Coordinates of C-alpha atoms in Angstrom, one line a residue:
M17 CA 28.0 -49.2 3.6
G18 CA 24.3 -49.1 3.0
K19 CA 23.8 -46.4 5.6
L20 CA 26.6 -44.4 4.1
I21 CA 25.0 -44.6 0.6
C22 CA 21.7 -43.6 2.1
R23 CA 23.2 -40.6 3.8
L24 CA 25.0 -39.5 0.6
H25 CA 21.7 -39.9 -1.2
L26 CA 19.9 -37.7 1.4
L27 CA 22.8 -35.1 1.1
I28 CA 22.5 -35.0 -2.7
C29 CA 18.7 -34.5 -2.4
L30 CA 19.2 -31.7 0.0
L31 CA 21.7 -29.9 -2.2
V32 CA 19.5 -30.4 -5.2
S33 CA 16.5 -29.0 -3.3
I34 CA 18.6 -25.9 -2.2
Q35 CA 19.8 -25.4 -5.8
T36 CA 16.2 -25.8 -7.1
A37 CA 14.9 -23.2 -4.6
A38 CA 17.1 -20.6 -6.1
D39 CA 16.2 -21.5 -9.7
I40 CA 14.1 -18.4 -10.4
N41 CA 15.8 -16.2 -13.0
P42 CA 14.3 -12.7 -13.1
E43 CA 16.5 -11.8 -16.1
Q44 CA 15.0 -14.6 -18.2
L45 CA 11.5 -13.9 -16.9
S46 CA 11.8 -10.2 -17.7
L47 CA 11.7 -11.2 -21.4
S48 CA 8.1 -12.4 -20.9
T49 CA 7.0 -9.3 -18.8
V50 CA 5.7 -6.1 -20.4
R51 CA 4.4 -2.7 -19.4
V52 CA 0.8 -2.0 -20.3
V53 CA 0.0 1.7 -20.9
V54 CA -3.7 2.7 -21.2
K55 CA -4.3 6.0 -23.0
K56 CA -7.7 7.6 -22.8
P57 CA -9.1 10.3 -25.2
N58 CA -8.9 12.9 -22.4
N59 CA -5.1 12.3 -22.2
E60 CA -5.3 10.5 -18.9
M61 CA -3.1 7.4 -18.5
N62 CA -3.1 4.2 -16.5
V63 CA -0.1 1.9 -16.3
A64 CA -0.1 -1.7 -15.3
S65 CA 1.9 -4.9 -15.9
G66 CA 1.4 -7.8 -18.1
F67 CA 3.1 -10.9 -19.6
L68 CA 3.3 -12.8 -22.8
W69 CA 1.3 -16.0 -22.8
Q70 CA 1.7 -19.0 -25.1
K71 CA 2.3 -16.8 -28.2
P72 CA 4.6 -13.8 -28.8
Q73 CA 1.5 -11.7 -29.8
W74 CA -0.6 -12.6 -26.7
V75 CA -0.5 -10.5 -23.6
V76 CA -2.3 -11.1 -20.4
T77 CA -3.2 -8.3 -18.0
S78 CA -6.0 -7.2 -15.6
L79 CA -9.4 -6.4 -17.2
H80 CA -10.1 -3.4 -15.0
V81 CA -7.2 -1.5 -16.7
L82 CA -9.2 -1.3 -19.9
D83 CA -11.8 1.2 -21.2
A84 CA -14.6 0.7 -23.7
H85 CA -14.3 4.1 -25.4
A86 CA -13.7 3.7 -29.1
K87 CA -10.8 6.2 -29.1
S88 CA -8.9 4.7 -26.2
R89 CA -5.7 2.9 -26.9
I90 CA -3.7 0.1 -25.3
I91 CA 0.0 0.3 -25.7
I92 CA 2.2 -2.7 -24.9
E93 CA 5.8 -1.7 -24.2
F94 CA 8.4 -4.3 -25.0
G95 CA 11.2 -2.4 -23.4
K96 CA 11.8 0.6 -25.6
K97 CA 9.6 -0.8 -28.4
K98 CA 5.9 -0.2 -28.4
R99 CA 2.9 -1.8 -30.1
L100 CA -0.8 -1.1 -30.1
A101 CA -3.0 -3.9 -28.9
K102 CA -6.6 -5.0 -29.3
V103 CA -8.8 -7.2 -27.1
S104 CA -8.9 -10.9 -28.0
R105 CA -10.6 -12.6 -25.1
V106 CA -11.9 -11.6 -21.7
L107 CA -12.7 -13.5 -18.5
P108 CA -14.7 -11.0 -16.4
E109 CA -15.2 -13.1 -13.3
A110 CA -11.4 -13.4 -12.9
D111 CA -10.7 -9.8 -14.0
L112 CA -8.5 -11.1 -16.8
V113 CA -8.1 -10.0 -20.5
L114 CA -6.0 -11.5 -23.3
L115 CA -4.7 -8.8 -25.6
E116 CA -3.2 -9.3 -29.1
V117 CA -0.5 -7.3 -30.8
M118 CA 0.6 -7.3 -34.5
K119 CA 4.3 -7.9 -35.3
P120 CA 5.6 -8.3 -31.8
P121 CA 9.3 -7.5 -31.4
K122 CA 11.8 -10.3 -31.7
G123 CA 13.7 -11.6 -28.7
W124 CA 10.8 -11.9 -26.4
S125 CA 9.6 -15.2 -25.0
P126 CA 6.1 -16.1 -23.9
L127 CA 5.4 -18.1 -20.8
T128 CA 3.9 -21.5 -21.8
Y129 CA 3.0 -23.3 -18.6
F130 CA 1.7 -22.7 -15.1
K131 CA 1.8 -24.6 -11.8
Q132 CA -1.4 -26.5 -11.2
S133 CA -1.2 -26.6 -7.4
R134 CA -1.7 -23.7 -5.1
P135 CA 1.3 -22.3 -3.2
K136 CA 1.6 -23.5 0.4
Y137 CA 1.2 -21.4 3.5
R138 CA 4.2 -19.1 4.0
E139 CA 5.7 -20.1 0.6
H140 CA 7.8 -17.4 -1.0
V141 CA 6.5 -16.0 -4.3
T142 CA 7.9 -13.3 -6.5
A143 CA 5.9 -10.8 -8.6
L144 CA 7.6 -9.1 -11.5
G145 CA 6.2 -5.8 -12.8
F146 CA 6.2 -2.0 -12.9
H147 CA 5.5 -0.2 -9.7
H148 CA 3.4 3.0 -10.3
G149 CA 4.3 2.9 -13.9
A150 CA 8.0 3.0 -13.4
L151 CA 10.1 2.5 -16.6
A152 CA 12.2 0.0 -14.7
M153 CA 10.9 -3.5 -14.1
S154 CA 11.4 -4.8 -10.5
T155 CA 10.5 -7.8 -8.4
R156 CA 8.5 -7.9 -5.2
E157 CA 9.1 -10.8 -2.7
L158 CA 5.9 -11.9 -0.9
L159 CA 4.6 -14.7 1.3
K160 CA 1.5 -16.8 0.7
G161 CA -0.8 -16.1 3.6
Y162 CA -3.6 -18.1 5.2
A163 CA -7.3 -17.2 4.9
K164 CA -10.4 -19.3 5.2
P165 CA -12.5 -19.0 3.0
E166 CA -9.9 -17.8 0.5
I167 CA -12.3 -15.9 -1.6
L168 CA -12.2 -12.3 -2.8
K169 CA -15.1 -11.0 -0.8
Q170 CA -13.3 -11.5 2.5
F171 CA -10.8 -8.8 1.7
L172 CA -13.0 -6.2 0.1
P173 CA -14.4 -3.1 1.8
P174 CA -18.3 -3.1 1.9
N175 CA -18.6 -0.3 -0.8
A176 CA -16.5 -2.4 -3.2
V177 CA -18.6 -5.5 -2.5
E178 CA -21.8 -3.7 -3.3
T179 CA -20.5 -2.4 -6.7
L180 CA -18.9 -5.7 -7.7
K181 CA -22.1 -7.6 -6.8
K182 CA -23.7 -5.7 -9.7
T183 CA -20.9 -5.8 -12.2
N184 CA -19.5 -9.3 -11.4
I185 CA -16.1 -7.9 -12.6
P186 CA -14.5 -9.7 -10.8
D187 CA -16.8 -12.2 -9.0
I188 CA -16.7 -11.5 -5.3
E189 CA -17.0 -15.3 -4.6
F190 CA -14.0 -15.9 -6.8
P191 CA -11.2 -18.1 -5.3
I192 CA -8.0 -16.2 -5.0
Y193 CA -4.6 -16.5 -3.3
Y194 CA -4.3 -14.3 -0.2
L195 CA -1.0 -12.5 0.2
D196 CA 0.7 -12.0 3.6
G197 CA 1.9 -8.7 2.3
S198 CA 0.7 -6.4 -0.5
L199 CA 1.3 -5.8 -4.2
L200 CA 2.3 -2.2 -4.9
P201 CA 0.3 -0.1 -7.3
G202 CA 1.1 -0.9 -10.9
F203 CA 1.4 -4.6 -10.3
S204 CA -2.1 -5.4 -11.6
G205 CA -1.5 -8.0 -14.3
A206 CA 2.0 -8.9 -13.1
P207 CA 3.1 -12.5 -13.3
V208 CA 3.7 -14.1 -9.9
F209 CA 6.2 -17.0 -9.7
D210 CA 7.3 -19.6 -7.1
R211 CA 10.9 -20.1 -6.2
Q212 CA 11.5 -22.4 -9.2
G213 CA 10.2 -19.7 -11.6
K214 CA 6.9 -21.5 -12.2
L215 CA 3.9 -19.2 -12.9
V216 CA 1.4 -19.5 -10.0
G217 CA -0.8 -16.5 -10.5
I218 CA -1.5 -13.0 -11.8
G219 CA -1.3 -9.9 -9.6
N220 CA -4.5 -7.9 -9.0
G221 CA -5.6 -5.0 -6.9
G222 CA -5.6 -1.2 -6.8
L223 CA -8.6 -0.9 -4.5
E224 CA -8.4 1.5 -1.6
N225 CA -9.5 1.0 2.0
G226 CA -8.6 4.3 3.8
A227 CA -4.8 4.5 4.0
A228 CA -4.4 0.9 3.0
N229 CA -4.5 -0.8 -0.4
V230 CA -6.1 -4.1 -1.3
S231 CA -4.5 -6.7 -3.5
W232 CA -4.6 -10.4 -4.3
V233 CA -3.4 -13.0 -6.8
I234 CA -5.6 -14.7 -9.4
P235 CA -4.7 -18.4 -9.6
A236 CA -2.8 -19.1 -12.9
T237 CA -5.2 -22.0 -13.6
N238 CA -7.7 -19.5 -14.9
L239 CA -5.4 -18.8 -17.9
S240 CA -6.9 -21.9 -19.6
K241 CA -10.4 -20.5 -19.1
L242 CA -9.2 -17.2 -20.5
V243 CA -7.7 -18.7 -23.7
N244 CA -10.9 -20.8 -24.2
S245 CA -13.3 -17.9 -23.5
K246 CA -15.9 -17.1 -26.2
Q247 CA -16.2 -13.5 -25.0
S248 CA -14.2 -11.0 -27.0
T249 CA -15.9 -7.7 -26.1
L250 CA -15.6 -5.6 -23.0
P251 CA -18.4 -6.1 -20.5
K252 CA -20.9 -3.3 -19.9
G253 CA -20.2 -3.0 -16.2
L254 CA -16.5 -2.4 -16.7
Y255 CA -16.7 1.3 -16.1
K256 CA -18.3 1.0 -12.7
T257 CA -15.7 -1.6 -11.7
S258 CA -12.8 0.5 -13.0
K259 CA -13.8 3.5 -10.9
L260 CA -13.1 1.4 -7.7
F261 CA -9.5 0.7 -8.8
T262 CA -7.8 4.0 -8.1
L263 CA -4.2 3.0 -7.4
D264 CA -2.9 2.2 -10.9
K265 CA -3.0 5.8 -12.0
V266 CA 0.3 7.6 -12.6
V267 CA 1.4 11.2 -13.0
P268 CA 3.4 11.6 -16.2
L269 CA 6.0 14.2 -16.6
K270 CA 5.7 16.9 -19.3
N271 CA 7.5 16.0 -22.4
Q272 CA 7.2 16.2 -26.2
P273 CA 6.9 12.7 -27.7
T274 CA 6.7 12.2 -31.4
R275 CA 3.4 12.8 -33.3
H276 CA 2.5 15.3 -30.6
L277 CA 1.0 12.8 -28.2
V278 CA 1.2 14.7 -24.9
F279 CA 0.4 13.1 -21.5
K280 CA -1.4 15.7 -19.4
P281 CA -0.5 15.8 -15.7
Y282 CA -3.5 15.9 -13.3
D283 CA -4.1 16.4 -9.6
V284 CA -3.2 13.3 -7.7
L285 CA -6.3 13.7 -5.5
T286 CA -8.6 13.4 -8.5
W287 CA -7.3 10.0 -9.5
L288 CA -10.1 7.9 -10.9
F289 CA -9.3 4.5 -12.4
S290 CA -10.3 4.2 -16.0
P291 CA -8.8 1.8 -18.6
A292 CA -8.4 1.7 -22.4
Y293 CA -9.1 -0.3 -25.6
A294 CA -7.5 0.0 -29.0
A295 CA -8.3 -1.6 -32.4
S296 CA -5.3 -0.6 -34.4
D297 CA -1.9 -2.4 -34.4
E298 CA 1.2 -0.2 -34.3
W299 CA 2.2 3.3 -33.4
D300 CA 5.3 5.3 -32.4
F301 CA 4.5 6.9 -29.1
G302 CA 7.9 8.4 -28.4
S303 CA 9.0 8.4 -24.7
S304 CA 6.4 8.7 -21.9
Q305 CA 8.4 9.8 -18.9
L306 CA 6.9 9.0 -15.5
V307 CA 7.8 9.9 -11.9
E308 CA 10.2 7.2 -10.9
P309 CA 9.4 5.8 -7.4
N310 CA 12.1 5.7 -4.8
A311 CA 12.3 3.2 -1.9
I312 CA 13.0 4.2 1.7
E313 CA 15.0 1.3 3.1
Y314 CA 14.9 0.9 6.9
Q315 CA 16.2 -2.4 8.5
N316 CA 14.0 -5.1 7.0
F317 CA 11.4 -2.7 5.6
E318 CA 11.3 -1.1 2.1
F319 CA 8.7 1.7 1.9
Y320 CA 7.4 3.1 -1.3
K321 CA 5.1 6.1 -1.5
I322 CA 1.8 4.9 -3.0
K323 CA -0.5 7.8 -2.8
T324 CA -1.4 11.3 -1.4
R325 CA -4.9 11.6 0.0
S326 CA -6.9 14.1 2.2
M327 CA -8.5 12.8 5.3
A328 CA -11.9 13.2 3.6
E329 CA -10.8 10.9 0.8
L330 CA -9.4 8.3 3.3
I331 CA -12.7 8.3 5.2
L332 CA -14.7 8.0 2.0
S333 CA -12.8 4.9 0.8
S334 CA -12.6 3.3 4.3
A335 CA -14.5 0.2 5.4
T336 CA -14.2 1.5 8.9
P337 CA -14.7 5.3 8.8
N338 CA -15.5 5.6 12.5
E339 CA -12.0 4.3 13.2
L340 CA -10.5 7.2 11.3
R341 CA -12.8 9.7 12.8
S342 CA -11.9 8.6 16.3
I343 CA -8.7 10.7 16.1
Q344 CA -10.9 13.8 16.3
H345 CA -12.0 12.7 19.8
L346 CA -8.4 12.2 20.8
F347 CA -7.5 15.7 19.5
K348 CA -10.4 17.3 21.4
A349 CA -9.4 15.5 24.6
I350 CA -6.0 17.1 24.4
F351 CA -6.8 20.6 23.0
G352 CA -10.4 21.1 23.8
E353 CA -13.3 22.2 21.6
F354 CA -11.4 24.1 18.9
R355 CA -13.0 24.0 15.5
I356 CA -10.7 23.0 12.7
D357 CA -11.4 21.3 9.3
F358 CA -10.6 17.7 10.3
E359 CA -11.1 16.4 6.8
A360 CA -8.9 18.8 4.9
P361 CA -5.3 17.9 5.8
K362 CA -3.5 15.8 3.2
F363 CA -1.2 12.8 3.9
D364 CA 1.4 10.8 2.0
I365 CA 1.0 7.1 2.4
Y366 CA 4.0 4.7 2.2
S367 CA 3.7 0.9 2.0
D368 CA 6.1 -2.0 2.5
A369 CA 5.0 -4.7 0.1
Y370 CA 6.6 -7.7 1.8
F371 CA 4.9 -7.1 5.2
G372 CA 2.0 -5.1 3.8
I373 CA 2.4 -2.4 6.5
N374 CA 1.4 1.2 5.7
I375 CA 2.8 4.3 7.4
V376 CA 1.6 7.9 7.0
V377 CA 3.2 11.3 7.1
P378 CA 1.8 14.8 6.6
A379 CA 1.8 15.6 2.9
G380 CA 5.2 16.9 1.7
A381 CA 7.1 15.5 4.7
Q382 CA 10.2 13.6 3.9
L383 CA 11.0 10.1 5.2
Y384 CA 14.7 9.5 5.8
V385 CA 17.1 7.4 7.8
D386 CA 19.5 9.5 9.9
E387 CA 23.2 8.8 10.7
Q388 CA 22.2 6.8 13.8
G389 CA 20.0 4.5 11.7
Y390 CA 16.7 5.9 12.9
L391 CA 13.7 6.3 10.5
L392 CA 12.3 9.8 10.8
A393 CA 10.1 12.2 9.0
K394 CA 11.0 15.9 8.5
S395 CA 9.5 19.0 7.1
A396 CA 9.6 22.8 7.8
N397 CA 7.7 22.2 11.0
M398 CA 9.0 18.7 12.0
C399 CA 12.5 17.7 13.0
R400 CA 14.5 16.4 15.9
Q401 CA 14.9 19.9 17.3
C402 CA 11.4 21.1 16.4
Y403 CA 8.2 21.1 18.5
Y404 CA 6.9 18.2 16.4
E405 CA 8.5 14.9 15.6
L406 CA 7.6 11.6 13.9
Q407 CA 9.9 8.7 14.9
Y408 CA 9.9 5.1 13.8
H409 CA 11.6 2.1 15.4
A410 CA 11.6 -1.5 14.2
R411 CA 12.2 -4.5 16.4
I412 CA 12.6 -8.2 15.5
F413 CA 10.4 -10.7 17.1
S414 CA 12.0 -13.2 19.3
D415 CA 10.5 -16.7 19.5
K416 CA 9.3 -15.8 23.0
N417 CA 7.5 -12.7 21.7
Q418 CA 5.9 -14.6 18.9
G419 CA 4.6 -17.2 21.3
A420 CA 3.3 -14.5 23.7
L421 CA 1.5 -12.7 20.8
V422 CA -0.2 -15.9 19.7
E423 CA -1.2 -16.9 23.2
S424 CA -2.8 -13.5 24.2
P425 CA -2.5 -10.4 21.9
V426 CA -4.2 -8.3 24.6
A427 CA -1.7 -9.2 27.3
F428 CA 1.2 -8.9 24.8
F429 CA 0.3 -5.4 23.8
G430 CA -0.6 -4.4 27.3
E431 CA 3.0 -5.3 28.3
K432 CA 4.5 -3.4 25.4
L433 CA 2.5 -0.2 25.9
T434 CA 3.3 -0.3 29.6
Q435 CA 7.0 -0.7 28.8
H436 CA 6.8 2.4 26.6
W437 CA 5.2 4.4 29.5
Q438 CA 8.0 3.2 31.8
E439 CA 10.7 4.4 29.2
L440 CA 9.0 7.8 29.1
N441 CA 9.1 8.0 32.8
D442 CA 12.8 7.5 32.8
E443 CA 13.0 11.1 31.6
G444 CA 9.8 12.6 33.1
E445 CA 6.5 12.0 34.9
F446 CA 4.1 10.8 32.2
V447 CA 0.5 9.5 32.5
E448 CA -1.2 7.2 30.1
Y449 CA -4.7 8.2 29.1
V450 CA -6.1 4.7 29.2
D451 CA -9.4 5.6 27.4
F452 CA -7.4 6.0 24.3
R453 CA -5.6 2.6 24.5
H454 CA -6.9 0.6 21.5
L455 CA -6.1 -2.7 19.7
T456 CA -7.1 -3.2 16.1
M457 CA -7.1 -6.7 14.6
Y458 CA -6.3 -7.0 10.8
G459 CA -6.4 -10.8 10.5
G460 CA -3.5 -13.1 9.9
K461 CA -1.8 -12.4 13.3
R462 CA -1.5 -8.7 12.4
F463 CA -2.4 -6.1 15.0
V464 CA -2.0 -2.3 15.6
A465 CA -2.1 -1.0 19.2
N466 CA -2.4 2.7 20.0
A467 CA -1.9 4.6 23.3
L468 CA -1.6 8.3 24.4
Y469 CA 0.7 9.7 27.1
A470 CA 1.5 13.2 28.4
N471 CA 3.3 14.8 31.4
F472 CA 1.0 17.8 32.1
N473 CA 1.2 17.2 35.8
E474 CA 5.0 17.1 35.9
P475 CA 6.4 20.1 37.9
L476 CA 9.4 22.3 37.0
V477 CA 9.4 21.7 33.2
E478 CA 9.7 24.3 30.5
R479 CA 7.5 22.5 28.1
Y480 CA 5.1 19.6 28.4
E481 CA 5.0 16.7 25.9
V482 CA 2.2 14.7 24.3
N483 CA 3.3 11.3 23.0
Y484 CA 1.0 9.3 20.8
L485 CA 2.2 5.7 20.0
S486 CA 1.3 2.9 17.6
I487 CA 2.8 -0.5 17.5
A488 CA 2.1 -2.6 14.4
T489 CA 3.0 -6.3 14.4
N490 CA 3.5 -8.7 11.6
R491 CA 4.7 -12.3 11.5
E492 CA 8.4 -11.4 12.1
S493 CA 8.8 -7.9 13.6
W494 CA 6.9 -4.9 14.8
L495 CA 7.1 -1.3 13.8
Q496 CA 6.7 1.3 16.5
T497 CA 5.7 4.9 15.5
Q498 CA 5.4 7.8 17.9
A499 CA 4.2 11.4 17.4
I500 CA 5.9 13.8 19.8
N501 CA 4.5 17.3 20.4
N502 CA 6.6 19.5 22.7
R503 CA 4.7 22.7 21.9
F504 CA 3.2 23.1 25.3
D505 CA 5.1 25.8 27.1
D506 CA 3.5 28.4 29.4
E507 CA 2.8 30.8 26.6
Y508 CA 1.1 28.2 24.4
M509 CA -0.9 26.9 27.3
Q510 CA -2.2 30.4 28.0
Q511 CA -3.2 30.8 24.3
L512 CA -5.1 27.6 24.4
S513 CA -6.9 28.8 27.5
T514 CA -7.6 32.3 26.2
H515 CA -9.0 31.1 22.8
T516 CA -10.7 28.0 23.9
G517 CA -13.6 27.1 21.6
L518 CA -12.1 29.2 18.8
N519 CA -13.5 28.5 15.3
C520 CA -10.4 28.3 13.2
Q521 CA -12.5 28.3 10.0
R522 CA -13.5 31.9 10.5
V523 CA -12.2 34.5 8.1
N524 CA -11.5 37.5 10.5
L525 CA -8.9 35.9 12.8
S526 CA -6.2 37.9 14.5
S527 CA -2.6 37.1 13.7
E528 CA -2.2 35.4 17.1
Q529 CA -5.3 33.3 16.4
V530 CA -4.1 32.4 12.9
E531 CA -0.8 31.2 14.4
L532 CA -2.6 29.2 17.0
C533 CA -4.9 27.6 14.5
Q534 CA -2.0 26.6 12.3
S535 CA -0.3 24.9 15.2
L536 CA -3.6 23.0 16.0
V537 CA -3.9 21.8 12.4
Y538 CA -0.4 20.6 12.4
A539 CA -0.8 18.9 15.8
Y540 CA -3.8 17.1 14.4
T541 CA -2.0 15.9 11.3
L542 CA 0.8 14.6 13.5
L543 CA -1.7 12.6 15.6
A544 CA -3.5 11.4 12.5
S545 CA -0.3 10.2 10.9
V546 CA 0.3 7.8 13.8
H547 CA -3.4 6.9 14.0
L548 CA -3.5 5.8 10.3
T549 CA -0.7 3.3 10.6
G550 CA -2.0 -0.1 9.6
F551 CA -1.9 -3.1 7.2
S552 CA -3.2 -3.8 3.7
N553 CA -5.5 -6.7 2.9
R554 CA -7.6 -6.5 6.0
F555 CA -10.0 -9.3 6.7
F556 CA -13.7 -8.4 6.8
P557 CA -16.6 -10.5 8.1
I558 CA -18.6 -12.4 5.4

């Protein structure tokens, strides 16, 4: 009888724990979450997330969103109702600011408590906010990762470290929560909850590292320090810090809001992060329409477009620029010493928040899932029947694969790259160019392997193929990306030979040379798209 009661007790505890794990209620928490719009005198606009804290008139968000210009404004959007805000308190070392609004709308409920303990490794957390300034609020499911030491400096590119050392906004030695995944742009200031709906932290990020973005979570325990802070003015170094945070910019649509407040669109490649401050209390800003982001869903991935950048801009923001430039050597190994502008091509970067993986396509190309369930990219020059293809294929890790990866990443990827070569040889006679086999480590059991294959020695084929592969692994699955270039028929090979060493940046090119140069530039962007596959929140030596 005693054993039966004990078992019943254990069963009840289990059922209670299962019920508790599902207690988070986004609908209820949405009444505490707001959109923060920052309007500068030059009509530029930043959009972030925020939440009500302790009082209906108190709003917490990221300090780097603000700007010290006297004419800048902070607009807090409570759904369709808008209020102007002013700075009440700041905590620079944590990149936090407490804003205050007058006459907050009724029906909204401030959060009043936070979880004291840190989330455990691999614990699920949920961020609630506005991706890229979308009007619709959404959740992002993430996992708490492992890092030691778990301080901000470990995840920052060197250029950011040097700037933040001077401004101390935020403190690079500041303890944070590392995410095994990535917050999307616009989630700076977003509340982050555990499965029971308890506040554990505040989303932060917006820094760039090449094609990747950098994000983290500020522990919620810092809210007590923020409320008790004696500092109520914006720090002097804020402008320099804000310029680093480039990903919370949005491109507003043209519209005609009331009182003639017009949001001016600007070139996405000139995004510079600057925030805003306001001293007045209330204003009718009409509607500020923004480009609504769309997700590309593929198996267990959900990709959002986060930015468009030229190769020059990616190199400039990268902590490892030589890794990006190495694609030039690969291009020259295939095509020879043609001179093209390697830094001019533009790329669209997509990110999956849960796994933190980033994939890249030539600017303007469309990601889509075809009828067979394959993830592909298409454009005027790129399709299943075209010379150029970009294909993606996801696979779930078996327990055996997970064990093999942990035991020896080099051996694991060696086997997978050889397996791809064997699959190619089922249809042809391909050779791997082993000098271009490369394994990049991102930390947290995340890796990207690259390899190059071609069948230039195969007899009796109408066109040769170059196949460039990347395999990106995370904790549960891997994403395989391959660029396929079938342009190499006899006529094209003859053109490459005839015009070897051609400077494609010359003005007086023949029509045949122009066509050849266009094909070379597109071939390069295709290779670079695969080469730029990677993860956000990369570990850096400290």
